[in-house]
Amino acid sequence: MLANFSVATTQSGALSSDVHLPAAFKGELLEFIANNLPRWRDDPERPKNTSETALTEHLCDYLTGSARLSPGWDILQFRTEIVDEQHKGRKIDLAPKPCGVALWIDGRRHTQYDALMPIECKRLPTPNDKDRDEREYVINRSGSTGGIQRFKAGYHGSTHTIGAIIGYVQEETPIYWHKRIAGWIDELANSAHSGWTQKDLPGIMTRDQTLRLSRFRSTHDRENGKLAIELRHLWLEMN
């Protein structure tokens, strides 16, 4: 809203204020996103598309609207197809950004041009198209489009230590997909010089069968002096 911006004659582009937030803010942000996922899925006005791109666009719309109407969260906007900070040729599926203020978190200042957290979005199962890999939530044998792969390699979020992957479960169950992903990571861990270990397997945190939302957590070591990254996996049953 325009009322959130201060009026200035010499610095008309300046943000209204700086807001200092606790280190726990990113965890609270993940809770905000997780709590809104079932509401978005069940919104009767949501277009019934099944493609990953359309789902993510509509989720972004819903999260932005929800933030506007939620006290304390109206300092955020959600954007899709965000250019990665370090790898300009790569785009992040979804990212929250400040709106109308600059946010300080852990000593780092974020403006409306900065992603607060990189979020990937993946369908389960992976669509059976050309150049796609059924293991794409984890890795792609013919490229670098795997969900966990991008974070682990530092292609996405290399300046961040926490990120997320939203899984749109369109067939089977979260338990089924966790077993499949465990098998894929086990195969990778047993491959020579792969860089994958059993520690890369997401561990289950909670599964709400009423909301049909499951949460997992994983931590991944990264090379070239990059800090490890923690990923939160939010799996929403769409079927």
Short mmCIF file of N, CA and C in Angstrom, two decimals, residues 57-227:
data_model
loop_
_atom_site.label_atom_id
_atom_site.label_comp_id
_atom_site.label_asym_id
_atom_site.label_seq_id
_atom_site.Cartn_x
_atom_site.Cartn_y
_atom_site.Cartn_z
N GLU A 57 2.95 -20.23 -9.55
CA GLU A 57 2.46 -18.87 -9.77
C GLU A 57 1.24 -18.58 -8.90
N HIS A 58 0.31 -19.52 -8.86
CA HIS A 58 -0.91 -19.32 -8.08
C HIS A 58 -0.63 -19.38 -6.58
N LEU A 59 0.33 -20.20 -6.17
CA LEU A 59 0.73 -20.22 -4.77
C LEU A 59 1.34 -18.88 -4.37
N CYS A 60 2.16 -18.34 -5.25
CA CYS A 60 2.76 -17.03 -5.01
C CYS A 60 1.67 -15.96 -4.83
N ASP A 61 0.67 -15.97 -5.69
CA ASP A 61 -0.44 -15.02 -5.59
C ASP A 61 -1.13 -15.15 -4.23
N TYR A 62 -1.39 -16.39 -3.83
CA TYR A 62 -2.12 -16.62 -2.59
C TYR A 62 -1.31 -16.16 -1.38
N LEU A 63 0.00 -16.50 -1.36
CA LEU A 63 0.84 -16.12 -0.23
C LEU A 63 0.96 -14.61 -0.10
N THR A 64 1.07 -13.91 -1.22
CA THR A 64 1.14 -12.45 -1.17
C THR A 64 -0.15 -11.87 -0.61
N GLY A 65 -1.29 -12.39 -1.07
CA GLY A 65 -2.57 -11.91 -0.56
C GLY A 65 -2.74 -12.22 0.92
N SER A 66 -2.33 -13.41 1.34
CA SER A 66 -2.44 -13.78 2.74
C SER A 66 -1.55 -12.90 3.62
N ALA A 67 -0.34 -12.59 3.13
CA ALA A 67 0.56 -11.72 3.89
C ALA A 67 -0.05 -10.34 4.09
N ARG A 68 -0.72 -9.82 3.05
CA ARG A 68 -1.33 -8.49 3.14
C ARG A 68 -2.40 -8.45 4.24
N LEU A 69 -3.08 -9.56 4.46
CA LEU A 69 -4.20 -9.61 5.39
C LEU A 69 -3.81 -10.16 6.76
N SER A 70 -2.53 -10.48 6.96
CA SER A 70 -2.07 -11.08 8.22
C SER A 70 -1.20 -10.08 8.97
N PRO A 71 -1.62 -9.66 10.15
CA PRO A 71 -0.82 -8.70 10.95
C PRO A 71 0.60 -9.21 11.16
N GLY A 72 1.56 -8.34 10.89
CA GLY A 72 2.96 -8.68 11.05
C GLY A 72 3.61 -9.27 9.82
N TRP A 73 2.81 -9.74 8.87
CA TRP A 73 3.35 -10.34 7.66
C TRP A 73 3.19 -9.43 6.44
N ASP A 74 2.58 -8.28 6.62
CA ASP A 74 2.37 -7.37 5.49
C ASP A 74 3.65 -6.66 5.08
N ILE A 75 4.77 -7.04 5.68
CA ILE A 75 6.07 -6.52 5.28
C ILE A 75 6.69 -7.40 4.19
N LEU A 76 5.93 -8.40 3.72
CA LEU A 76 6.46 -9.34 2.74
C LEU A 76 5.68 -9.32 1.44
N GLN A 77 6.37 -9.68 0.37
CA GLN A 77 5.76 -10.01 -0.91
C GLN A 77 6.37 -11.34 -1.36
N PHE A 78 5.69 -12.06 -2.22
CA PHE A 78 6.21 -13.32 -2.74
C PHE A 78 6.32 -13.21 -4.25
N ARG A 79 7.46 -13.66 -4.77
CA ARG A 79 7.73 -13.52 -6.20
C ARG A 79 8.13 -14.88 -6.79
N THR A 80 7.88 -15.04 -8.08
CA THR A 80 8.28 -16.24 -8.79
C THR A 80 9.37 -15.92 -9.80
N GLU A 81 10.13 -16.97 -10.18
CA GLU A 81 11.18 -16.86 -11.20
C GLU A 81 12.18 -15.75 -10.84
N ILE A 82 12.76 -15.85 -9.65
CA ILE A 82 13.72 -14.87 -9.15
C ILE A 82 15.12 -15.23 -9.61
N VAL A 83 15.86 -14.28 -10.13
CA VAL A 83 17.24 -14.52 -10.55
C VAL A 83 18.10 -14.77 -9.32
N ASP A 84 18.88 -15.85 -9.35
CA ASP A 84 19.76 -16.18 -8.23
C ASP A 84 20.83 -15.10 -8.07
N GLU A 85 21.19 -14.84 -6.82
CA GLU A 85 22.13 -13.75 -6.52
C GLU A 85 23.51 -13.98 -7.13
N GLN A 86 23.99 -15.22 -7.11
CA GLN A 86 25.33 -15.52 -7.58
C GLN A 86 25.36 -16.07 -9.00
N HIS A 87 24.34 -16.83 -9.36
CA HIS A 87 24.29 -17.46 -10.69
C HIS A 87 23.16 -16.79 -11.48
N LYS A 88 23.51 -15.73 -12.16
CA LYS A 88 22.50 -14.88 -12.80
C LYS A 88 21.71 -15.58 -13.90
N GLY A 89 22.25 -16.66 -14.44
CA GLY A 89 21.54 -17.37 -15.49
C GLY A 89 20.52 -18.37 -14.95
N ARG A 90 20.42 -18.46 -13.62
CA ARG A 90 19.50 -19.40 -13.00
C ARG A 90 18.38 -18.67 -12.28
N LYS A 91 17.22 -19.28 -12.25
CA LYS A 91 16.08 -18.66 -11.59
C LYS A 91 15.52 -19.57 -10.50
N ILE A 92 15.16 -18.94 -9.39
CA ILE A 92 14.57 -19.62 -8.25
C ILE A 92 13.06 -19.62 -8.41
N ASP A 93 12.42 -20.73 -8.11
CA ASP A 93 10.98 -20.86 -8.36
C ASP A 93 10.16 -19.85 -7.56
N LEU A 94 10.49 -19.68 -6.29
CA LEU A 94 9.66 -18.86 -5.41
C LEU A 94 10.54 -18.26 -4.33
N ALA A 95 10.28 -17.00 -3.99
CA ALA A 95 11.07 -16.37 -2.93
C ALA A 95 10.27 -15.26 -2.27
N PRO A 96 10.30 -15.19 -0.93
CA PRO A 96 9.74 -14.03 -0.23
C PRO A 96 10.75 -12.89 -0.25
N LYS A 97 10.24 -11.67 -0.38
CA LYS A 97 11.06 -10.47 -0.36
C LYS A 97 10.41 -9.43 0.54
N PRO A 98 11.19 -8.49 1.08
CA PRO A 98 10.58 -7.41 1.83
C PRO A 98 9.67 -6.56 0.95
N CYS A 99 8.70 -5.93 1.57
CA CYS A 99 7.79 -5.04 0.85
C CYS A 99 7.54 -3.79 1.68
N GLY A 100 8.05 -2.65 1.20
CA GLY A 100 7.81 -1.39 1.88
C GLY A 100 8.77 -1.08 2.99
N VAL A 101 9.63 -2.04 3.34
CA VAL A 101 10.62 -1.84 4.40
C VAL A 101 11.90 -2.56 4.00
N ALA A 102 12.97 -2.29 4.74
CA ALA A 102 14.19 -3.09 4.64
C ALA A 102 14.28 -3.92 5.91
N LEU A 103 14.57 -5.20 5.77
CA LEU A 103 14.59 -6.10 6.91
C LEU A 103 16.02 -6.50 7.26
N TRP A 104 16.35 -6.37 8.54
CA TRP A 104 17.64 -6.81 9.06
C TRP A 104 17.44 -8.18 9.73
N ILE A 105 18.17 -9.19 9.26
CA ILE A 105 18.11 -10.52 9.84
C ILE A 105 19.54 -11.05 9.96
N ASP A 106 19.94 -11.41 11.18
CA ASP A 106 21.30 -11.91 11.41
C ASP A 106 22.37 -10.96 10.88
N GLY A 107 22.14 -9.67 11.06
CA GLY A 107 23.14 -8.68 10.66
C GLY A 107 23.19 -8.37 9.19
N ARG A 108 22.29 -8.95 8.41
CA ARG A 108 22.26 -8.69 6.97
C ARG A 108 21.01 -7.90 6.62
N ARG A 109 21.18 -6.85 5.83
CA ARG A 109 20.08 -5.99 5.44
C ARG A 109 19.50 -6.47 4.11
N HIS A 110 18.18 -6.66 4.08
CA HIS A 110 17.49 -7.11 2.88
C HIS A 110 16.51 -6.03 2.43
N THR A 111 16.62 -5.61 1.19
CA THR A 111 15.67 -4.66 0.63
C THR A 111 14.66 -5.40 -0.23
N GLN A 112 13.78 -4.67 -0.86
CA GLN A 112 12.77 -5.28 -1.72
C GLN A 112 13.36 -5.99 -2.93
N TYR A 113 14.65 -5.82 -3.15
CA TYR A 113 15.31 -6.47 -4.28
C TYR A 113 16.01 -7.77 -3.88
N ASP A 114 15.93 -8.13 -2.59
CA ASP A 114 16.66 -9.29 -2.09
C ASP A 114 15.72 -10.41 -1.66
N ALA A 115 16.05 -11.62 -2.06
CA ALA A 115 15.29 -12.79 -1.61
C ALA A 115 15.66 -13.11 -0.17
N LEU A 116 14.66 -13.32 0.66
CA LEU A 116 14.91 -13.71 2.04
C LEU A 116 15.25 -15.19 2.16
N MET A 117 14.76 -15.98 1.21
CA MET A 117 14.96 -17.42 1.26
C MET A 117 14.65 -18.02 -0.11
N PRO A 118 15.52 -18.89 -0.62
CA PRO A 118 15.23 -19.54 -1.90
C PRO A 118 14.33 -20.75 -1.71
N ILE A 119 13.30 -20.87 -2.54
CA ILE A 119 12.36 -21.98 -2.44
C ILE A 119 12.18 -22.62 -3.82
N GLU A 120 12.43 -23.92 -3.89
CA GLU A 120 12.17 -24.68 -5.10
C GLU A 120 10.82 -25.36 -5.00
N CYS A 121 10.19 -25.63 -6.11
CA CYS A 121 8.90 -26.32 -6.14
C CYS A 121 8.99 -27.49 -7.12
N LYS A 122 8.58 -28.67 -6.67
CA LYS A 122 8.69 -29.87 -7.49
C LYS A 122 7.41 -30.70 -7.43
N ARG A 123 7.05 -31.27 -8.56
CA ARG A 123 5.92 -32.19 -8.61
C ARG A 123 6.39 -33.61 -8.28
N LEU A 124 5.56 -34.33 -7.58
CA LEU A 124 5.78 -35.74 -7.29
C LEU A 124 4.57 -36.51 -7.79
N PRO A 125 4.71 -37.28 -8.88
CA PRO A 125 5.95 -37.63 -9.57
C PRO A 125 6.39 -36.55 -10.56
N THR A 126 7.65 -36.67 -10.98
CA THR A 126 8.16 -35.81 -12.05
C THR A 126 7.43 -36.12 -13.35
N PRO A 127 7.00 -35.11 -14.10
CA PRO A 127 6.33 -35.36 -15.38
C PRO A 127 7.21 -36.20 -16.31
N ASN A 128 6.60 -37.07 -17.04
CA ASN A 128 7.31 -37.97 -17.94
C ASN A 128 7.52 -37.29 -19.29
N ASP A 129 8.39 -36.28 -19.30
CA ASP A 129 8.68 -35.53 -20.52
C ASP A 129 10.14 -35.75 -20.93
N LYS A 130 10.46 -35.27 -22.14
CA LYS A 130 11.82 -35.38 -22.65
C LYS A 130 12.78 -34.62 -21.74
N ASP A 131 13.94 -35.22 -21.50
CA ASP A 131 15.01 -34.64 -20.69
C ASP A 131 14.64 -34.53 -19.21
N ARG A 132 13.53 -35.16 -18.77
CA ARG A 132 13.19 -35.18 -17.36
C ARG A 132 13.69 -36.48 -16.74
N ASP A 133 13.94 -36.44 -15.46
CA ASP A 133 14.44 -37.58 -14.71
C ASP A 133 13.44 -37.86 -13.59
N GLU A 134 13.02 -39.11 -13.45
CA GLU A 134 12.05 -39.42 -12.41
C GLU A 134 12.57 -39.06 -11.01
N ARG A 135 13.89 -38.95 -10.87
CA ARG A 135 14.50 -38.62 -9.58
C ARG A 135 14.68 -37.12 -9.40
N GLU A 136 13.97 -36.33 -10.19
CA GLU A 136 14.25 -34.90 -10.27
C GLU A 136 14.05 -34.14 -8.96
N TYR A 137 13.30 -34.68 -8.03
CA TYR A 137 13.23 -34.04 -6.72
C TYR A 137 14.62 -34.00 -6.09
N VAL A 138 15.43 -35.01 -6.42
CA VAL A 138 16.78 -35.11 -5.87
C VAL A 138 17.83 -34.65 -6.87
N ILE A 139 17.82 -35.24 -8.08
CA ILE A 139 18.90 -35.01 -9.05
C ILE A 139 18.37 -35.27 -10.46
N ASN A 140 19.03 -34.68 -11.44
CA ASN A 140 18.73 -34.95 -12.84
C ASN A 140 20.00 -35.49 -13.49
N ARG A 141 19.92 -36.68 -14.05
CA ARG A 141 21.10 -37.34 -14.62
C ARG A 141 21.68 -36.58 -15.81
N SER A 142 20.83 -35.78 -16.50
CA SER A 142 21.31 -35.11 -17.72
C SER A 142 21.45 -33.61 -17.55
N GLY A 143 21.42 -33.13 -16.32
CA GLY A 143 21.56 -31.69 -16.12
C GLY A 143 21.71 -31.36 -14.65
N SER A 144 21.36 -30.15 -14.30
CA SER A 144 21.51 -29.70 -12.91
C SER A 144 20.20 -29.10 -12.42
N THR A 145 19.09 -29.75 -12.78
CA THR A 145 17.77 -29.23 -12.41
C THR A 145 17.15 -29.99 -11.25
N GLY A 146 17.91 -30.89 -10.62
CA GLY A 146 17.39 -31.59 -9.47
C GLY A 146 17.14 -30.64 -8.31
N GLY A 147 16.07 -30.90 -7.54
CA GLY A 147 15.72 -29.99 -6.46
C GLY A 147 16.78 -29.88 -5.40
N ILE A 148 17.13 -31.00 -4.75
CA ILE A 148 18.18 -30.97 -3.73
C ILE A 148 19.53 -30.69 -4.38
N GLN A 149 19.76 -31.23 -5.57
CA GLN A 149 21.01 -31.06 -6.30
C GLN A 149 21.40 -29.59 -6.44
N ARG A 150 20.44 -28.74 -6.78
CA ARG A 150 20.74 -27.33 -7.01
C ARG A 150 21.27 -26.65 -5.75
N PHE A 151 20.65 -26.99 -4.62
CA PHE A 151 21.11 -26.39 -3.37
C PHE A 151 22.45 -26.98 -2.93
N LYS A 152 22.57 -28.28 -3.03
CA LYS A 152 23.78 -28.96 -2.59
C LYS A 152 25.01 -28.49 -3.38
N ALA A 153 24.82 -28.28 -4.68
CA ALA A 153 25.92 -27.83 -5.53
C ALA A 153 26.17 -26.32 -5.44
N GLY A 154 25.27 -25.60 -4.79
CA GLY A 154 25.44 -24.15 -4.68
C GLY A 154 24.95 -23.39 -5.88
N TYR A 155 24.22 -24.07 -6.79
CA TYR A 155 23.68 -23.37 -7.95
C TYR A 155 22.54 -22.44 -7.55
N HIS A 156 21.85 -22.81 -6.48
CA HIS A 156 20.80 -21.97 -5.93
C HIS A 156 21.11 -21.69 -4.46
N GLY A 157 20.90 -20.44 -4.06
CA GLY A 157 21.00 -20.10 -2.65
C GLY A 157 22.38 -20.26 -2.04
N SER A 158 23.43 -20.02 -2.82
CA SER A 158 24.79 -20.23 -2.28
C SER A 158 25.14 -19.26 -1.16
N THR A 159 24.42 -18.13 -1.07
CA THR A 159 24.67 -17.16 0.00
C THR A 159 23.71 -17.36 1.17
N HIS A 160 22.87 -18.39 1.10
CA HIS A 160 21.89 -18.67 2.14
C HIS A 160 22.25 -19.96 2.88
N THR A 161 21.82 -20.05 4.13
CA THR A 161 22.06 -21.26 4.91
C THR A 161 20.76 -21.99 5.23
N ILE A 162 19.65 -21.46 4.75
CA ILE A 162 18.37 -22.15 4.90
C ILE A 162 17.52 -21.91 3.64
N GLY A 163 16.89 -22.95 3.18
CA GLY A 163 16.02 -22.87 2.00
C GLY A 163 14.89 -23.87 2.16
N ALA A 164 14.09 -24.01 1.12
CA ALA A 164 12.95 -24.91 1.20
C ALA A 164 12.64 -25.51 -0.16
N ILE A 165 12.01 -26.68 -0.13
CA ILE A 165 11.46 -27.30 -1.34
C ILE A 165 10.00 -27.63 -1.05
N ILE A 166 9.11 -27.13 -1.88
CA ILE A 166 7.69 -27.47 -1.78
C ILE A 166 7.40 -28.58 -2.76
N GLY A 167 6.86 -29.67 -2.25
CA GLY A 167 6.52 -30.80 -3.10
C GLY A 167 5.02 -30.88 -3.32
N TYR A 168 4.61 -30.82 -4.60
CA TYR A 168 3.20 -30.99 -4.94
C TYR A 168 2.96 -32.48 -5.17
N VAL A 169 2.41 -33.17 -4.18
CA VAL A 169 2.19 -34.61 -4.29
C VAL A 169 0.91 -34.85 -5.07
N GLN A 170 1.07 -35.31 -6.31
CA GLN A 170 -0.07 -35.49 -7.20
C GLN A 170 -0.48 -36.95 -7.37
N GLU A 171 0.39 -37.85 -6.94
CA GLU A 171 0.07 -39.28 -6.95
C GLU A 171 0.72 -39.93 -5.74
N GLU A 172 0.17 -41.05 -5.30
CA GLU A 172 0.69 -41.83 -4.17
C GLU A 172 0.64 -41.01 -2.87
N THR A 173 1.51 -41.34 -1.92
CA THR A 173 1.49 -40.72 -0.60
C THR A 173 2.87 -40.20 -0.23
N PRO A 174 2.96 -39.32 0.78
CA PRO A 174 4.29 -38.87 1.24
C PRO A 174 5.18 -40.03 1.70
N ILE A 175 4.59 -41.03 2.35
CA ILE A 175 5.39 -42.17 2.79
C ILE A 175 6.00 -42.90 1.59
N TYR A 176 5.21 -43.06 0.54
CA TYR A 176 5.72 -43.69 -0.69
C TYR A 176 6.89 -42.90 -1.26
N TRP A 177 6.72 -41.58 -1.35
CA TRP A 177 7.76 -40.76 -1.97
C TRP A 177 9.01 -40.67 -1.09
N HIS A 178 8.83 -40.70 0.21
CA HIS A 178 10.01 -40.69 1.07
C HIS A 178 10.83 -41.95 0.86
N LYS A 179 10.17 -43.09 0.70
CA LYS A 179 10.88 -44.35 0.43
C LYS A 179 11.60 -44.30 -0.91
N ARG A 180 10.93 -43.74 -1.93
CA ARG A 180 11.57 -43.64 -3.25
C ARG A 180 12.79 -42.75 -3.19
N ILE A 181 12.66 -41.61 -2.53
CA ILE A 181 13.78 -40.67 -2.42
C ILE A 181 14.92 -41.28 -1.61
N ALA A 182 14.59 -42.04 -0.57
CA ALA A 182 15.62 -42.73 0.21
C ALA A 182 16.39 -43.71 -0.67
N GLY A 183 15.68 -44.40 -1.56
CA GLY A 183 16.34 -45.33 -2.47
C GLY A 183 17.26 -44.61 -3.45
N TRP A 184 16.82 -43.48 -3.98
CA TRP A 184 17.65 -42.73 -4.93
C TRP A 184 18.91 -42.19 -4.25
N ILE A 185 18.76 -41.67 -3.05
CA ILE A 185 19.92 -41.12 -2.34
C ILE A 185 20.86 -42.24 -1.93
N ASP A 186 20.31 -43.39 -1.59
CA ASP A 186 21.16 -44.54 -1.24
C ASP A 186 22.00 -44.95 -2.44
N GLU A 187 21.40 -44.98 -3.63
CA GLU A 187 22.15 -45.31 -4.85
C GLU A 187 23.25 -44.28 -5.09
N LEU A 188 22.94 -43.01 -4.92
CA LEU A 188 23.94 -41.97 -5.14
C LEU A 188 25.07 -42.07 -4.12
N ALA A 189 24.72 -42.35 -2.86
CA ALA A 189 25.73 -42.45 -1.81
C ALA A 189 26.69 -43.61 -2.05
N ASN A 190 26.19 -44.65 -2.72
CA ASN A 190 27.03 -45.82 -3.01
C ASN A 190 27.80 -45.69 -4.31
N SER A 191 27.63 -44.58 -5.01
CA SER A 191 28.38 -44.34 -6.25
C SER A 191 29.70 -43.64 -5.92
N ALA A 192 30.75 -44.10 -6.53
CA ALA A 192 32.07 -43.52 -6.26
C ALA A 192 32.12 -42.06 -6.67
N HIS A 193 32.69 -41.24 -5.81
CA HIS A 193 32.94 -39.82 -6.08
C HIS A 193 31.66 -39.03 -6.38
N SER A 194 30.54 -39.48 -5.87
CA SER A 194 29.30 -38.77 -6.16
C SER A 194 29.12 -37.53 -5.29
N GLY A 195 29.72 -37.54 -4.10
CA GLY A 195 29.54 -36.41 -3.18
C GLY A 195 28.28 -36.49 -2.35
N TRP A 196 27.48 -37.55 -2.56
CA TRP A 196 26.24 -37.73 -1.80
C TRP A 196 26.48 -38.73 -0.67
N THR A 197 25.79 -38.51 0.47
CA THR A 197 25.86 -39.42 1.60
C THR A 197 24.45 -39.64 2.14
N GLN A 198 24.35 -40.56 3.10
CA GLN A 198 23.06 -40.82 3.72
C GLN A 198 22.54 -39.59 4.48
N LYS A 199 23.44 -38.68 4.83
CA LYS A 199 23.02 -37.46 5.54
C LYS A 199 22.15 -36.56 4.67
N ASP A 200 22.18 -36.78 3.35
CA ASP A 200 21.39 -35.95 2.44
C ASP A 200 19.91 -36.34 2.40
N LEU A 201 19.56 -37.44 3.06
CA LEU A 201 18.17 -37.89 3.07
C LEU A 201 17.33 -37.02 4.01
N PRO A 202 16.24 -36.45 3.53
CA PRO A 202 15.35 -35.68 4.41
C PRO A 202 14.74 -36.58 5.49
N GLY A 203 14.77 -36.10 6.72
CA GLY A 203 14.15 -36.82 7.82
C GLY A 203 12.78 -36.24 8.13
N ILE A 204 11.82 -37.10 8.42
CA ILE A 204 10.46 -36.62 8.64
C ILE A 204 10.36 -35.89 9.97
N MET A 205 9.65 -34.76 9.94
CA MET A 205 9.37 -33.98 11.14
C MET A 205 7.94 -34.23 11.60
N THR A 206 6.99 -33.95 10.74
CA THR A 206 5.58 -34.17 11.09
C THR A 206 4.80 -34.57 9.84
N ARG A 207 3.68 -35.27 10.06
CA ARG A 207 2.74 -35.54 8.98
C ARG A 207 1.33 -35.32 9.51
N ASP A 208 0.65 -34.32 8.98
CA ASP A 208 -0.71 -34.01 9.38
C ASP A 208 -1.66 -34.63 8.36
N GLN A 209 -2.30 -35.72 8.74
CA GLN A 209 -3.15 -36.44 7.79
C GLN A 209 -4.47 -35.71 7.54
N THR A 210 -4.86 -34.83 8.46
CA THR A 210 -6.07 -34.04 8.25
C THR A 210 -5.83 -32.96 7.21
N LEU A 211 -4.73 -32.22 7.38
CA LEU A 211 -4.38 -31.15 6.43
C LEU A 211 -3.68 -31.71 5.19
N ARG A 212 -3.25 -32.98 5.29
CA ARG A 212 -2.49 -33.63 4.20
C ARG A 212 -1.24 -32.83 3.85
N LEU A 213 -0.50 -32.53 4.90
CA LEU A 213 0.75 -31.78 4.78
C LEU A 213 1.82 -32.49 5.59
N SER A 214 2.94 -32.79 4.95
CA SER A 214 4.07 -33.45 5.62
C SER A 214 5.29 -32.53 5.58
N ARG A 215 6.06 -32.57 6.65
CA ARG A 215 7.25 -31.73 6.75
C ARG A 215 8.48 -32.60 7.00
N PHE A 216 9.55 -32.28 6.28
CA PHE A 216 10.82 -32.98 6.43
C PHE A 216 11.94 -31.94 6.56
N ARG A 217 13.09 -32.41 7.01
CA ARG A 217 14.25 -31.53 7.14
C ARG A 217 15.50 -32.28 6.69
N SER A 218 16.39 -31.58 6.00
CA SER A 218 17.68 -32.17 5.62
C SER A 218 18.76 -31.10 5.69
N THR A 219 20.00 -31.54 5.85
CA THR A 219 21.15 -30.63 5.87
C THR A 219 22.18 -31.16 4.88
N HIS A 220 22.73 -30.27 4.09
CA HIS A 220 23.62 -30.68 2.99
C HIS A 220 24.93 -29.90 3.03
N ASP A 221 26.03 -30.65 3.05
CA ASP A 221 27.35 -30.03 2.95
C ASP A 221 27.55 -29.52 1.54
N ARG A 222 28.30 -28.41 1.43
CA ARG A 222 28.58 -27.83 0.11
C ARG A 222 30.07 -27.60 -0.04
N GLU A 223 30.54 -27.64 -1.26
CA GLU A 223 31.97 -27.52 -1.54
C GLU A 223 32.38 -26.06 -1.71
N ASN A 224 33.69 -25.88 -1.96
CA ASN A 224 34.28 -24.57 -2.25
C ASN A 224 34.07 -23.57 -1.12
N GLY A 225 34.14 -24.06 0.10
CA GLY A 225 34.07 -23.17 1.25
C GLY A 225 32.69 -22.65 1.59
N LYS A 226 31.66 -23.13 0.91
CA LYS A 226 30.30 -22.67 1.22
C LYS A 226 29.79 -23.36 2.48
N LEU A 227 29.06 -22.62 3.28
CA LEU A 227 28.47 -23.18 4.47
C LEU A 227 27.40 -24.21 4.10
#
